[in-house]
Amino acid sequence: MESLQRLSLLQSQLTAKPKPVDDVWASVNADQFLSAKGISLRQKTRTLMTSIEAPLQPYINNCEFPFEFLPALRDLGVNGYHIKDFGGPGLSSVEAGAICYELARIDASMMTFLTVHNSIGMAVVDYLGSEEQRQRILPDGIALKKIMSFGLTEPDYGSDATGLQTTAKKVDGGYILNGEKRWIGNATWADYIIIWAKNVDDKNKIQGFIVEKGQKGLSTKKIENKYALRMVQNADIKLDNVFVPDHNKLAKADDFATGTNKILEHSRIKVCWGAVGIAAGAYEAALQYALQRKQFGKSIAQFQLSQLKLSKMLAMCESMLIMVIHLSQMYEQGKTTIGQIGRTKSHCTSVAREVCAMARDLCGGNGILLENRVMKAFMDIEAIHTYEGTYEVNMLVSGREITGGMNAIKK
């Protein structure tokens, strides 16, 4: 009798029509790695992003930032990411990553804006600021009353962060900053820009300075004709004898290792999560298109060539998702290295590029339309692939660790 019941169950499973695997997150049961609060915030983020996907389209087309949605982002309760004080949510690394994933799954510009503001904006003040700086800046940042930016890269120095030319010179009551920055996200309208400069009076050590909007000598110009991350406002910055008072020098950023490098380890993990979110969004959009698009009398999802592409895309997304979950868990345990983080970032953005290309291919001629989302993902992953260190530089940092420093890039 028991054998007959098992046979009947097996037959029903074989004949039952399977449900499409249209949710990468659910396919690996990733909620098991979140707290109840984390699950709730992730779901709220997904609901918001789904609801504003269509209204965001005009902003994407016009390369404008959607300020009208800042209150909705604030009300999610995720802003602040890891910060526990001043009303911050105190998320774990996996939970903050899940928020980045959900943002990027629909729109990588929104993910980039919030991650710049949080992971290389407020996190700098939280980790490297004095208690006075934390209390003065973080409450308004968490409430999204003030926006933050991070000024590291320069016209001639991108991945070679230690080669920057912006200088800080000590004067009575503060410092004078001179130099230029490029590709600085949020900078055209940020209230605070963290500027990294060589302190010429302290052995040219790279240190951090908080430059406030409207300061004399500070000018920002939006970079035009950008096809990836179209809503993000990247800027060229000029600093012409900008005075920064002593209380705006980051208290704990003594040099590159204790300042910039420490922050990039933290923020680069969010970039990994963003890449996975972009890829997952592209896969899910391509699947929906394949299920609905009919050719030769049936949906293209019924053709084995389409199924092969979808299966490969899903496997790539699942493997990346599991990888970044594990990386975030190790980071919280203090067991990650800069090489491991860089290797993960390079791997995820590279694989995500392939997923986005396959998704665009699966959608045929309609794949170039922004309304199908895959083309936007296809363009956005190009920016993610090179920001916070190119593929090659991150992999070379990894290689230096693997080989024990042979042929090392000077840190």
mmCIF file of C-alpha atoms in Angstrom:
data_model
loop_
_atom_site.group_PDB
_atom_site.id
_atom_site.type_symbol
_atom_site.label_atom_id
_atom_site.label_comp_id
_atom_site.label_asym_id
_atom_site.label_seq_id
_atom_site.Cartn_x
_atom_site.Cartn_y
_atom_site.Cartn_z
ATOM 1 C CA MET A 1 0.000 0.000 0.000
ATOM 2 C CA GLU A 2 2.809 2.402 0.935
ATOM 3 C CA SER A 3 4.613 1.626 -2.351
ATOM 4 C CA LEU A 4 1.471 2.417 -4.333
ATOM 5 C CA GLN A 5 1.090 5.744 -2.522
ATOM 6 C CA ARG A 6 4.703 6.627 -3.293
ATOM 7 C CA LEU A 7 4.256 5.693 -6.935
ATOM 8 C CA SER A 8 1.109 7.795 -7.141
ATOM 9 C CA LEU A 9 2.947 10.784 -5.598
ATOM 10 C CA LEU A 10 5.827 10.372 -8.046
ATOM 11 C CA GLN A 11 3.459 10.227 -11.013
ATOM 12 C CA SER A 12 1.638 13.369 -9.865
ATOM 13 C CA GLN A 13 4.977 15.191 -9.513
ATOM 14 C CA LEU A 14 6.019 14.151 -13.004
ATOM 15 C CA THR A 15 2.753 15.236 -14.606
ATOM 16 C CA ALA A 16 2.240 18.437 -12.578
ATOM 17 C CA LYS A 17 3.057 21.641 -14.405
ATOM 18 C CA PRO A 18 6.001 23.262 -12.591
ATOM 19 C CA LYS A 19 5.793 26.890 -11.511
ATOM 20 C CA PRO A 20 8.298 29.174 -13.290
ATOM 21 C CA VAL A 21 11.316 30.024 -11.112
ATOM 22 C CA ASP A 22 10.739 33.767 -11.330
ATOM 23 C CA ASP A 23 12.383 34.870 -8.065
ATOM 24 C CA VAL A 24 16.129 34.336 -7.640
ATOM 25 C CA TRP A 25 16.016 35.284 -3.957
ATOM 26 C CA ALA A 26 13.359 32.690 -3.191
ATOM 27 C CA SER A 27 15.080 30.036 -5.296
ATOM 28 C CA VAL A 28 17.891 29.762 -2.720
ATOM 29 C CA ASN A 29 15.609 30.496 0.258
ATOM 30 C CA ALA A 30 17.810 33.487 1.101
ATOM 31 C CA ASP A 31 15.406 34.827 3.742
ATOM 32 C CA GLN A 32 16.771 32.150 6.074
ATOM 33 C CA PHE A 33 19.866 34.349 6.498
ATOM 34 C CA LEU A 34 17.856 37.383 7.655
ATOM 35 C CA SER A 35 16.204 38.273 10.942
ATOM 36 C CA ALA A 36 12.443 38.817 11.043
ATOM 37 C CA LYS A 37 13.152 42.561 10.860
ATOM 38 C CA GLY A 38 15.480 42.045 7.909
ATOM 39 C CA ILE A 39 12.869 40.013 6.037
ATOM 40 C CA SER A 40 10.252 42.691 6.617
ATOM 41 C CA LEU A 41 12.542 45.499 5.399
ATOM 42 C CA ARG A 42 13.591 43.516 2.332
ATOM 43 C CA GLN A 43 9.960 42.866 1.416
ATOM 44 C CA LYS A 44 9.048 46.519 1.958
ATOM 45 C CA THR A 45 11.936 47.559 -0.270
ATOM 46 C CA ARG A 46 10.798 45.185 -3.011
ATOM 47 C CA THR A 47 7.231 46.461 -2.790
ATOM 48 C CA LEU A 48 8.358 50.091 -3.051
ATOM 49 C CA MET A 49 10.736 49.471 -5.941
ATOM 50 C CA THR A 50 8.107 47.515 -7.869
ATOM 51 C CA SER A 51 5.582 50.302 -7.361
ATOM 52 C CA ILE A 52 7.899 53.076 -8.583
ATOM 53 C CA GLU A 53 9.504 51.231 -11.508
ATOM 54 C CA ALA A 54 7.209 52.815 -14.093
ATOM 55 C CA PRO A 55 7.245 56.338 -12.567
ATOM 56 C CA LEU A 56 11.057 56.270 -12.623
ATOM 57 C CA GLN A 57 11.150 55.898 -16.407
ATOM 58 C CA PRO A 58 10.927 59.615 -17.295
ATOM 59 C CA TYR A 59 13.770 60.373 -14.877
ATOM 60 C CA ILE A 60 15.889 57.661 -16.483
ATOM 61 C CA ASN A 61 15.160 59.018 -19.953
ATOM 62 C CA ASN A 62 16.035 62.565 -18.882
ATOM 63 C CA CYS A 63 19.045 61.671 -16.697
ATOM 64 C CA GLU A 64 17.443 63.378 -13.714
ATOM 65 C CA PHE A 65 17.415 62.296 -10.087
ATOM 66 C CA PRO A 66 13.913 61.506 -8.700
ATOM 67 C CA PHE A 67 13.922 63.678 -5.592
ATOM 68 C CA GLU A 68 10.197 63.109 -5.144
ATOM 69 C CA PHE A 69 10.892 59.541 -3.976
ATOM 70 C CA LEU A 70 13.311 60.477 -1.188
ATOM 71 C CA PRO A 71 10.505 60.529 1.438
ATOM 72 C CA ALA A 72 9.491 57.012 0.402
ATOM 73 C CA LEU A 73 13.089 55.822 0.746
ATOM 74 C CA ARG A 74 13.327 57.469 4.145
ATOM 75 C CA ASP A 75 10.082 55.872 5.313
ATOM 76 C CA LEU A 76 11.359 52.390 4.455
ATOM 77 C CA GLY A 77 13.467 52.539 7.608
ATOM 78 C CA VAL A 78 16.580 51.130 5.909
ATOM 79 C CA ASN A 79 18.615 54.323 5.626
ATOM 80 C CA GLY A 80 21.664 54.165 7.841
ATOM 81 C CA TYR A 81 22.255 50.515 6.991
ATOM 82 C CA HIS A 82 24.541 49.331 9.826
ATOM 83 C CA ILE A 83 24.276 52.403 12.061
ATOM 84 C CA LYS A 84 22.443 51.703 15.316
ATOM 85 C CA ASP A 85 22.473 55.208 16.804
ATOM 86 C CA PHE A 86 20.359 58.223 15.867
ATOM 87 C CA GLY A 87 17.437 56.127 14.595
ATOM 88 C CA GLY A 88 19.514 53.931 12.296
ATOM 89 C CA PRO A 89 18.247 50.379 11.641
ATOM 90 C CA GLY A 90 21.427 48.571 12.734
ATOM 91 C CA LEU A 91 21.277 46.015 9.913
ATOM 92 C CA SER A 92 23.642 43.075 9.614
ATOM 93 C CA SER A 93 25.927 42.909 6.588
ATOM 94 C CA VAL A 94 23.634 40.350 4.929
ATOM 95 C CA GLU A 95 20.528 42.426 5.668
ATOM 96 C CA ALA A 96 22.066 45.615 4.269
ATOM 97 C CA GLY A 97 23.156 43.578 1.272
ATOM 98 C CA ALA A 98 19.605 42.336 0.778
ATOM 99 C CA ILE A 99 18.411 45.955 0.606
ATOM 100 C CA CYS A 100 21.050 46.740 -2.040
ATOM 101 C CA TYR A 101 19.948 43.637 -3.946
ATOM 102 C CA GLU A 102 16.291 44.678 -3.941
ATOM 103 C CA LEU A 103 17.092 48.235 -5.012
ATOM 104 C CA ALA A 104 19.395 47.130 -7.829
ATOM 105 C CA ARG A 105 16.991 44.416 -8.975
ATOM 106 C CA ILE A 106 14.691 47.182 -10.244
ATOM 107 C CA ASP A 107 17.032 50.141 -10.623
ATOM 108 C CA ALA A 108 20.780 50.325 -9.977
ATOM 109 C CA SER A 109 20.730 54.129 -9.859
ATOM 110 C CA MET A 110 18.602 54.066 -6.712
ATOM 111 C CA MET A 111 20.924 51.453 -5.202
ATOM 112 C CA THR A 112 23.983 53.534 -6.062
ATOM 113 C CA PHE A 113 22.518 56.736 -4.630
ATOM 114 C CA LEU A 114 21.608 55.103 -1.311
ATOM 115 C CA THR A 115 24.850 53.138 -1.074
ATOM 116 C CA VAL A 116 27.007 56.203 -1.765
ATOM 117 C CA HIS A 117 25.063 58.102 0.887
ATOM 118 C CA ASN A 118 25.360 55.222 3.369
ATOM 119 C CA SER A 119 28.418 53.070 2.749
ATOM 120 C CA ILE A 120 30.911 55.709 1.615
ATOM 121 C CA GLY A 121 29.146 58.682 3.132
ATOM 122 C CA MET A 122 27.642 58.176 6.555
ATOM 123 C CA ALA A 123 29.765 55.086 7.214
ATOM 124 C CA VAL A 124 32.889 57.257 6.907
ATOM 125 C CA VAL A 125 31.643 59.539 9.661
ATOM 126 C CA ASP A 126 30.404 56.602 11.738
ATOM 127 C CA TYR A 127 33.680 54.662 11.519
ATOM 128 C CA LEU A 128 36.242 57.433 11.255
ATOM 129 C CA GLY A 129 34.628 60.518 12.757
ATOM 130 C CA SER A 130 34.806 61.880 16.282
ATOM 131 C CA GLU A 131 31.795 61.588 18.521
ATOM 132 C CA GLU A 132 31.081 65.273 17.906
ATOM 133 C CA GLN A 133 31.149 64.677 14.135
ATOM 134 C CA ARG A 134 28.870 61.659 14.473
ATOM 135 C CA GLN A 135 26.303 63.576 16.533
ATOM 136 C CA ARG A 136 26.425 66.607 14.263
ATOM 137 C CA ILE A 137 26.114 64.827 10.905
ATOM 138 C CA LEU A 138 24.530 61.383 11.232
ATOM 139 C CA PRO A 139 21.026 62.258 12.535
ATOM 140 C CA ASP A 140 20.242 64.446 9.507
ATOM 141 C CA GLY A 141 21.858 61.890 7.203
ATOM 142 C CA ILE A 142 19.696 59.064 8.506
ATOM 143 C CA ALA A 143 16.604 61.263 8.185
ATOM 144 C CA LEU A 144 17.678 62.106 4.589
ATOM 145 C CA LYS A 145 17.578 65.763 5.483
ATOM 146 C CA LYS A 146 21.234 65.983 4.458
ATOM 147 C CA ILE A 147 22.902 63.962 1.679
ATOM 148 C CA MET A 148 26.481 62.725 1.631
ATOM 149 C CA SER A 149 29.075 62.090 -1.045
ATOM 150 C CA PHE A 150 32.572 60.586 -1.266
ATOM 151 C CA GLY A 151 35.337 62.368 -3.183
ATOM 152 C CA LEU A 152 38.255 60.046 -3.893
ATOM 153 C CA THR A 153 38.833 59.523 -7.628
ATOM 154 C CA GLU A 154 40.464 62.219 -9.748
ATOM 155 C CA PRO A 155 40.709 62.971 -13.481
ATOM 156 C CA ASP A 156 44.084 61.208 -13.684
ATOM 157 C CA TYR A 157 43.773 58.836 -10.733
ATOM 158 C CA GLY A 158 40.977 56.270 -10.523
ATOM 159 C CA SER A 159 42.007 52.801 -9.397
ATOM 160 C CA ASP A 160 45.393 54.192 -8.309
ATOM 161 C CA ALA A 161 43.879 55.843 -5.268
ATOM 162 C CA THR A 162 47.239 56.380 -3.565
ATOM 163 C CA GLY A 163 48.376 58.605 -6.447
ATOM 164 C CA LEU A 164 45.819 61.357 -5.951
ATOM 165 C CA GLN A 165 47.038 64.941 -6.228
ATOM 166 C CA THR A 166 44.507 66.892 -4.140
ATOM 167 C CA THR A 167 46.294 68.538 -1.233
ATOM 168 C CA ALA A 168 45.442 69.788 2.227
ATOM 169 C CA LYS A 169 47.643 72.345 3.945
ATOM 170 C CA LYS A 170 47.345 73.318 7.612
ATOM 171 C CA VAL A 171 46.457 76.914 8.400
ATOM 172 C CA ASP A 172 45.131 78.627 11.497
ATOM 173 C CA GLY A 173 41.821 77.027 12.475
ATOM 174 C CA GLY A 174 41.758 74.436 9.707
ATOM 175 C CA TYR A 175 43.061 73.344 6.318
ATOM 176 C CA ILE A 176 43.170 74.706 2.769
ATOM 177 C CA LEU A 177 42.222 72.173 0.074
ATOM 178 C CA ASN A 178 43.216 72.380 -3.588
ATOM 179 C CA GLY A 179 42.645 69.886 -6.369
ATOM 180 C CA GLU A 180 40.123 68.175 -8.617
ATOM 181 C CA LYS A 181 37.872 65.122 -8.292
ATOM 182 C CA ARG A 182 35.922 63.199 -10.949
ATOM 183 C CA TRP A 183 33.021 60.718 -11.079
ATOM 184 C CA ILE A 184 31.801 61.728 -7.644
ATOM 185 C CA GLY A 185 28.274 60.411 -7.085
ATOM 186 C CA ASN A 186 25.659 62.693 -5.466
ATOM 187 C CA ALA A 187 28.176 65.552 -5.483
ATOM 188 C CA THR A 188 26.130 68.091 -7.477
ATOM 189 C CA TRP A 189 23.674 68.428 -4.606
ATOM 190 C CA ALA A 190 25.292 66.738 -1.590
ATOM 191 C CA ASP A 191 25.348 68.655 1.672
ATOM 192 C CA TYR A 192 28.595 66.983 2.762
ATOM 193 C CA ILE A 193 31.397 65.731 0.486
ATOM 194 C CA ILE A 194 34.125 63.610 2.059
ATOM 195 C CA ILE A 195 37.271 64.783 0.277
ATOM 196 C CA TRP A 196 40.409 62.633 0.442
ATOM 197 C CA ALA A 197 43.586 64.667 0.135
ATOM 198 C CA LYS A 198 47.310 64.461 0.812
ATOM 199 C CA ASN A 199 48.192 66.354 3.960
ATOM 200 C CA VAL A 200 51.382 68.112 2.885
ATOM 201 C CA ASP A 201 52.205 68.930 6.503
ATOM 202 C CA ASP A 202 51.916 65.282 7.624
ATOM 203 C CA LYS A 203 54.196 63.340 5.252
ATOM 204 C CA ASN A 204 51.635 63.502 2.427
ATOM 205 C CA LYS A 205 49.375 61.040 4.232
ATOM 206 C CA ILE A 206 45.950 60.613 2.622
ATOM 207 C CA GLN A 207 43.396 61.943 5.076
ATOM 208 C CA GLY A 208 39.704 62.778 5.029
ATOM 209 C CA PHE A 209 38.026 66.192 5.196
ATOM 210 C CA ILE A 210 34.323 67.039 5.328
ATOM 211 C CA VAL A 211 33.553 69.785 2.803
ATOM 212 C CA GLU A 212 30.144 71.384 3.198
ATOM 213 C CA LYS A 213 27.923 72.567 0.366
ATOM 214 C CA GLY A 214 28.309 76.211 -0.545
ATOM 215 C CA GLN A 215 31.834 76.653 0.752
ATOM 216 C CA LYS A 216 33.849 79.310 -1.041
ATOM 217 C CA GLY A 217 36.091 77.807 -3.726
ATOM 218 C CA LEU A 218 34.050 74.621 -4.119
ATOM 219 C CA SER A 219 32.482 74.027 -7.540
ATOM 220 C CA THR A 220 30.731 70.959 -8.928
ATOM 221 C CA LYS A 221 29.659 70.168 -12.488
ATOM 222 C CA LYS A 222 27.415 67.320 -13.589
ATOM 223 C CA ILE A 223 29.019 64.826 -15.979
ATOM 224 C CA GLU A 224 26.796 64.688 -19.043
ATOM 225 C CA ASN A 225 26.168 62.047 -21.747
ATOM 226 C CA LYS A 226 26.301 59.122 -19.332
ATOM 227 C CA TYR A 227 24.426 56.020 -20.487
ATOM 228 C CA ALA A 228 24.860 53.852 -17.378
ATOM 229 C CA LEU A 229 23.285 54.743 -14.019
ATOM 230 C CA ARG A 230 21.477 57.554 -15.775
ATOM 231 C CA MET A 231 19.714 58.955 -12.699
ATOM 232 C CA VAL A 232 22.895 59.129 -10.605
ATOM 233 C CA GLN A 233 24.378 62.618 -10.635
ATOM 234 C CA ASN A 234 28.137 62.146 -11.010
ATOM 235 C CA ALA A 235 30.218 65.290 -10.881
ATOM 236 C CA ASP A 236 33.538 66.892 -11.591
ATOM 237 C CA ILE A 237 34.695 68.797 -8.516
ATOM 238 C CA LYS A 238 37.141 71.668 -8.280
ATOM 239 C CA LEU A 239 38.616 72.790 -4.974
ATOM 240 C CA ASP A 240 40.214 76.219 -5.191
ATOM 241 C CA ASN A 241 41.602 77.206 -1.795
ATOM 242 C CA VAL A 242 38.632 75.677 0.028
ATOM 243 C CA PHE A 243 38.880 76.237 3.768
ATOM 244 C CA VAL A 244 37.906 73.292 5.967
ATOM 245 C CA PRO A 245 37.730 74.015 9.709
ATOM 246 C CA ASP A 246 39.542 71.740 12.145
ATOM 247 C CA HIS A 247 36.290 70.210 13.346
ATOM 248 C CA ASN A 248 35.653 68.900 9.810
ATOM 249 C CA LYS A 249 38.853 66.879 9.543
ATOM 250 C CA LEU A 250 37.984 63.194 10.061
ATOM 251 C CA ALA A 251 39.323 62.322 13.480
ATOM 252 C CA LYS A 252 40.334 58.691 12.865
ATOM 253 C CA ALA A 253 41.452 58.698 9.207
ATOM 254 C CA ASP A 254 45.172 59.000 9.838
ATOM 255 C CA ASP A 255 46.373 57.549 6.528
ATOM 256 C CA PHE A 256 45.248 55.508 3.489
ATOM 257 C CA ALA A 257 45.123 52.210 5.385
ATOM 258 C CA THR A 258 43.097 53.483 8.351
ATOM 259 C CA GLY A 259 40.903 55.739 6.231
ATOM 260 C CA THR A 260 40.100 55.143 2.578
ATOM 261 C CA ASN A 261 41.079 51.493 2.376
ATOM 262 C CA LYS A 262 39.048 50.556 5.455
ATOM 263 C CA ILE A 263 35.933 52.176 4.015
ATOM 264 C CA LEU A 264 36.386 50.605 0.570
ATOM 265 C CA GLU A 265 36.546 47.131 2.130
ATOM 266 C CA HIS A 266 33.156 47.811 3.694
ATOM 267 C CA SER A 267 31.507 49.486 0.707
ATOM 268 C CA ARG A 268 32.834 47.111 -1.961
ATOM 269 C CA ILE A 269 30.711 44.338 -0.451
ATOM 270 C CA LYS A 270 27.610 46.408 -1.219
ATOM 271 C CA VAL A 271 28.811 46.711 -4.814
ATOM 272 C CA CYS A 272 28.912 42.903 -4.966
ATOM 273 C CA TRP A 273 25.316 42.765 -3.783
ATOM 274 C CA GLY A 274 24.297 45.408 -6.311
ATOM 275 C CA ALA A 275 25.800 43.383 -9.158
ATOM 276 C CA VAL A 276 23.837 40.305 -8.096
ATOM 277 C CA GLY A 277 20.641 42.374 -7.865
ATOM 278 C CA ILE A 278 21.132 43.747 -11.381
ATOM 279 C CA ALA A 279 21.700 40.240 -12.753
ATOM 280 C CA ALA A 280 18.690 38.828 -10.904
ATOM 281 C CA GLY A 281 16.471 41.619 -12.219
ATOM 282 C CA ALA A 282 17.672 40.975 -15.761
ATOM 283 C CA TYR A 283 17.047 37.234 -15.468
ATOM 284 C CA GLU A 284 13.573 37.686 -14.002
ATOM 285 C CA ALA A 285 12.600 40.250 -16.649
ATOM 286 C CA ALA A 286 13.888 38.004 -19.445
ATOM 287 C CA LEU A 287 11.942 35.048 -18.048
ATOM 288 C CA GLN A 288 8.689 37.024 -17.968
ATOM 289 C CA TYR A 289 9.300 38.160 -21.532
ATOM 290 C CA ALA A 290 10.037 34.596 -22.678
ATOM 291 C CA LEU A 291 6.856 33.292 -21.049
ATOM 292 C CA GLN A 292 4.700 35.891 -22.805
ATOM 293 C CA ARG A 293 6.429 36.252 -26.176
ATOM 294 C CA LYS A 294 4.998 33.881 -28.773
ATOM 295 C CA GLN A 295 6.823 32.714 -31.895
ATOM 296 C CA PHE A 296 6.011 29.787 -34.184
ATOM 297 C CA GLY A 297 2.802 29.086 -32.329
ATOM 298 C CA LYS A 298 4.112 28.923 -28.755
ATOM 299 C CA SER A 299 5.949 30.985 -26.129
ATOM 300 C CA ILE A 300 9.672 31.193 -26.686
ATOM 301 C CA ALA A 301 10.099 29.833 -23.143
ATOM 302 C CA GLN A 302 8.974 26.454 -24.506
ATOM 303 C CA PHE A 303 11.979 26.198 -26.822
ATOM 304 C CA GLN A 304 14.908 24.286 -25.391
ATOM 305 C CA LEU A 305 17.437 26.910 -26.492
ATOM 306 C CA SER A 306 15.570 29.486 -24.400
ATOM 307 C CA GLN A 307 15.375 27.081 -21.472
ATOM 308 C CA LEU A 308 19.122 26.481 -21.686
ATOM 309 C CA LYS A 309 19.820 30.221 -21.506
ATOM 310 C CA LEU A 310 17.403 30.707 -18.626
ATOM 311 C CA SER A 311 18.841 27.772 -16.719
ATOM 312 C CA LYS A 312 22.370 29.088 -17.149
ATOM 313 C CA MET A 313 21.350 32.602 -16.074
ATOM 314 C CA LEU A 314 19.576 31.317 -12.980
ATOM 315 C CA ALA A 315 22.540 29.155 -11.981
ATOM 316 C CA MET A 316 24.841 32.176 -12.328
ATOM 317 C CA CYS A 317 22.558 34.347 -10.204
ATOM 318 C CA GLU A 318 22.137 31.675 -7.531
ATOM 319 C CA SER A 319 25.879 31.046 -7.274
ATOM 320 C CA MET A 320 26.626 34.775 -6.981
ATOM 321 C CA LEU A 321 23.924 35.245 -4.355
ATOM 322 C CA ILE A 322 25.247 32.407 -2.216
ATOM 323 C CA MET A 323 28.763 33.780 -2.629
ATOM 324 C CA VAL A 324 27.910 37.299 -1.427
ATOM 325 C CA ILE A 325 25.847 35.981 1.491
ATOM 326 C CA HIS A 326 28.854 33.985 2.665
ATOM 327 C CA LEU A 327 31.199 36.950 2.121
ATOM 328 C CA SER A 328 28.963 39.181 4.253
ATOM 329 C CA GLN A 329 28.816 36.579 7.010
ATOM 330 C CA MET A 330 32.602 36.306 7.029
ATOM 331 C CA TYR A 331 32.929 40.109 7.071
ATOM 332 C CA GLU A 332 30.827 40.295 10.218
ATOM 333 C CA GLN A 333 33.125 37.714 11.810
ATOM 334 C CA GLY A 334 36.179 39.776 10.886
ATOM 335 C CA LYS A 335 37.500 37.031 8.610
ATOM 336 C CA THR A 336 37.596 38.735 5.208
ATOM 337 C CA THR A 337 40.594 40.271 3.450
ATOM 338 C CA ILE A 338 40.721 43.110 0.925
ATOM 339 C CA GLY A 339 41.849 40.605 -1.719
ATOM 340 C CA GLN A 340 38.932 38.300 -1.064
ATOM 341 C CA ILE A 341 36.464 41.192 -1.212
ATOM 342 C CA GLY A 342 38.035 42.495 -4.430
ATOM 343 C CA ARG A 343 37.973 39.026 -5.965
ATOM 344 C CA THR A 344 34.289 38.653 -5.161
ATOM 345 C CA LYS A 345 33.508 42.084 -6.583
ATOM 346 C CA SER A 346 35.334 41.307 -9.822
ATOM 347 C CA HIS A 347 33.751 37.892 -10.151
ATOM 348 C CA CYS A 348 30.206 39.092 -9.501
ATOM 349 C CA THR A 349 30.324 42.048 -11.875
ATOM 350 C CA SER A 350 31.914 39.921 -14.586
ATOM 351 C CA VAL A 351 29.332 37.149 -14.267
ATOM 352 C CA ALA A 352 26.507 39.692 -14.008
ATOM 353 C CA ARG A 353 27.631 41.208 -17.327
ATOM 354 C CA GLU A 354 27.222 37.802 -18.927
ATOM 355 C CA VAL A 355 23.778 37.329 -17.390
ATOM 356 C CA CYS A 356 22.645 40.747 -18.635
ATOM 357 C CA ALA A 357 23.967 40.018 -22.131
ATOM 358 C CA MET A 358 22.085 36.692 -22.248
ATOM 359 C CA ALA A 359 18.904 38.344 -20.970
ATOM 360 C CA ARG A 360 19.117 41.023 -23.632
ATOM 361 C CA ASP A 361 19.751 38.351 -26.282
ATOM 362 C CA LEU A 362 16.745 36.321 -25.155
ATOM 363 C CA CYS A 363 14.487 39.332 -25.643
ATOM 364 C CA GLY A 364 15.509 39.685 -29.279
ATOM 365 C CA GLY A 365 14.911 43.037 -30.948
ATOM 366 C CA ASN A 366 12.684 44.161 -28.085
ATOM 367 C CA GLY A 367 15.632 43.725 -25.738
ATOM 368 C CA ILE A 368 16.936 47.189 -26.605
ATOM 369 C CA LEU A 369 13.797 48.858 -25.220
ATOM 370 C CA LEU A 370 14.158 50.293 -21.724
ATOM 371 C CA GLU A 371 10.626 49.135 -20.911
ATOM 372 C CA ASN A 372 11.854 45.538 -20.849
ATOM 373 C CA ARG A 373 14.392 46.428 -18.129
ATOM 374 C CA VAL A 374 17.105 44.151 -19.523
ATOM 375 C CA MET A 375 18.691 46.935 -21.588
ATOM 376 C CA LYS A 376 18.893 49.193 -18.546
ATOM 377 C CA ALA A 377 20.510 46.371 -16.586
ATOM 378 C CA PHE A 378 22.827 45.745 -19.550
ATOM 379 C CA MET A 379 24.020 49.380 -19.409
ATOM 380 C CA ASP A 380 24.083 49.766 -15.628
ATOM 381 C CA ILE A 381 26.269 46.733 -14.993
ATOM 382 C CA GLU A 382 28.957 48.422 -17.098
ATOM 383 C CA ALA A 383 29.275 51.162 -14.475
ATOM 384 C CA ILE A 384 29.213 48.706 -11.575
ATOM 385 C CA HIS A 385 31.920 46.643 -13.292
ATOM 386 C CA THR A 386 34.426 49.500 -13.114
ATOM 387 C CA TYR A 387 33.518 51.584 -10.082
ATOM 388 C CA GLU A 388 35.268 50.962 -6.766
ATOM 389 C CA GLY A 389 38.154 49.396 -8.660
ATOM 390 C CA THR A 390 38.264 47.838 -12.111
ATOM 391 C CA TYR A 391 38.072 44.089 -12.633
ATOM 392 C CA GLU A 392 41.803 43.881 -13.270
ATOM 393 C CA VAL A 393 42.929 45.954 -10.281
ATOM 394 C CA ASN A 394 40.709 44.068 -7.837
ATOM 395 C CA MET A 395 41.914 40.742 -9.214
ATOM 396 C CA LEU A 396 45.548 41.869 -8.969
ATOM 397 C CA VAL A 397 45.027 42.832 -5.323
ATOM 398 C CA SER A 398 43.624 39.324 -4.860
ATOM 399 C CA GLY A 399 46.592 37.859 -6.720
ATOM 400 C CA ARG A 400 49.005 39.688 -4.455
ATOM 401 C CA GLU A 401 47.412 37.983 -1.455
ATOM 402 C CA ILE A 402 47.352 34.582 -3.142
ATOM 403 C CA THR A 403 51.069 34.709 -3.955
ATOM 404 C CA GLY A 404 52.185 36.316 -0.724
ATOM 405 C CA GLY A 405 53.106 39.625 -2.305
ATOM 406 C CA MET A 406 55.094 38.538 -5.348
ATOM 407 C CA ASN A 407 55.014 41.242 -8.070
ATOM 408 C CA ALA A 408 52.888 43.259 -5.662
ATOM 409 C CA ILE A 409 51.226 46.555 -6.403
ATOM 410 C CA LYS A 410 52.461 49.014 -3.807
ATOM 411 C CA LYS A 411 49.703 49.528 -1.262
#
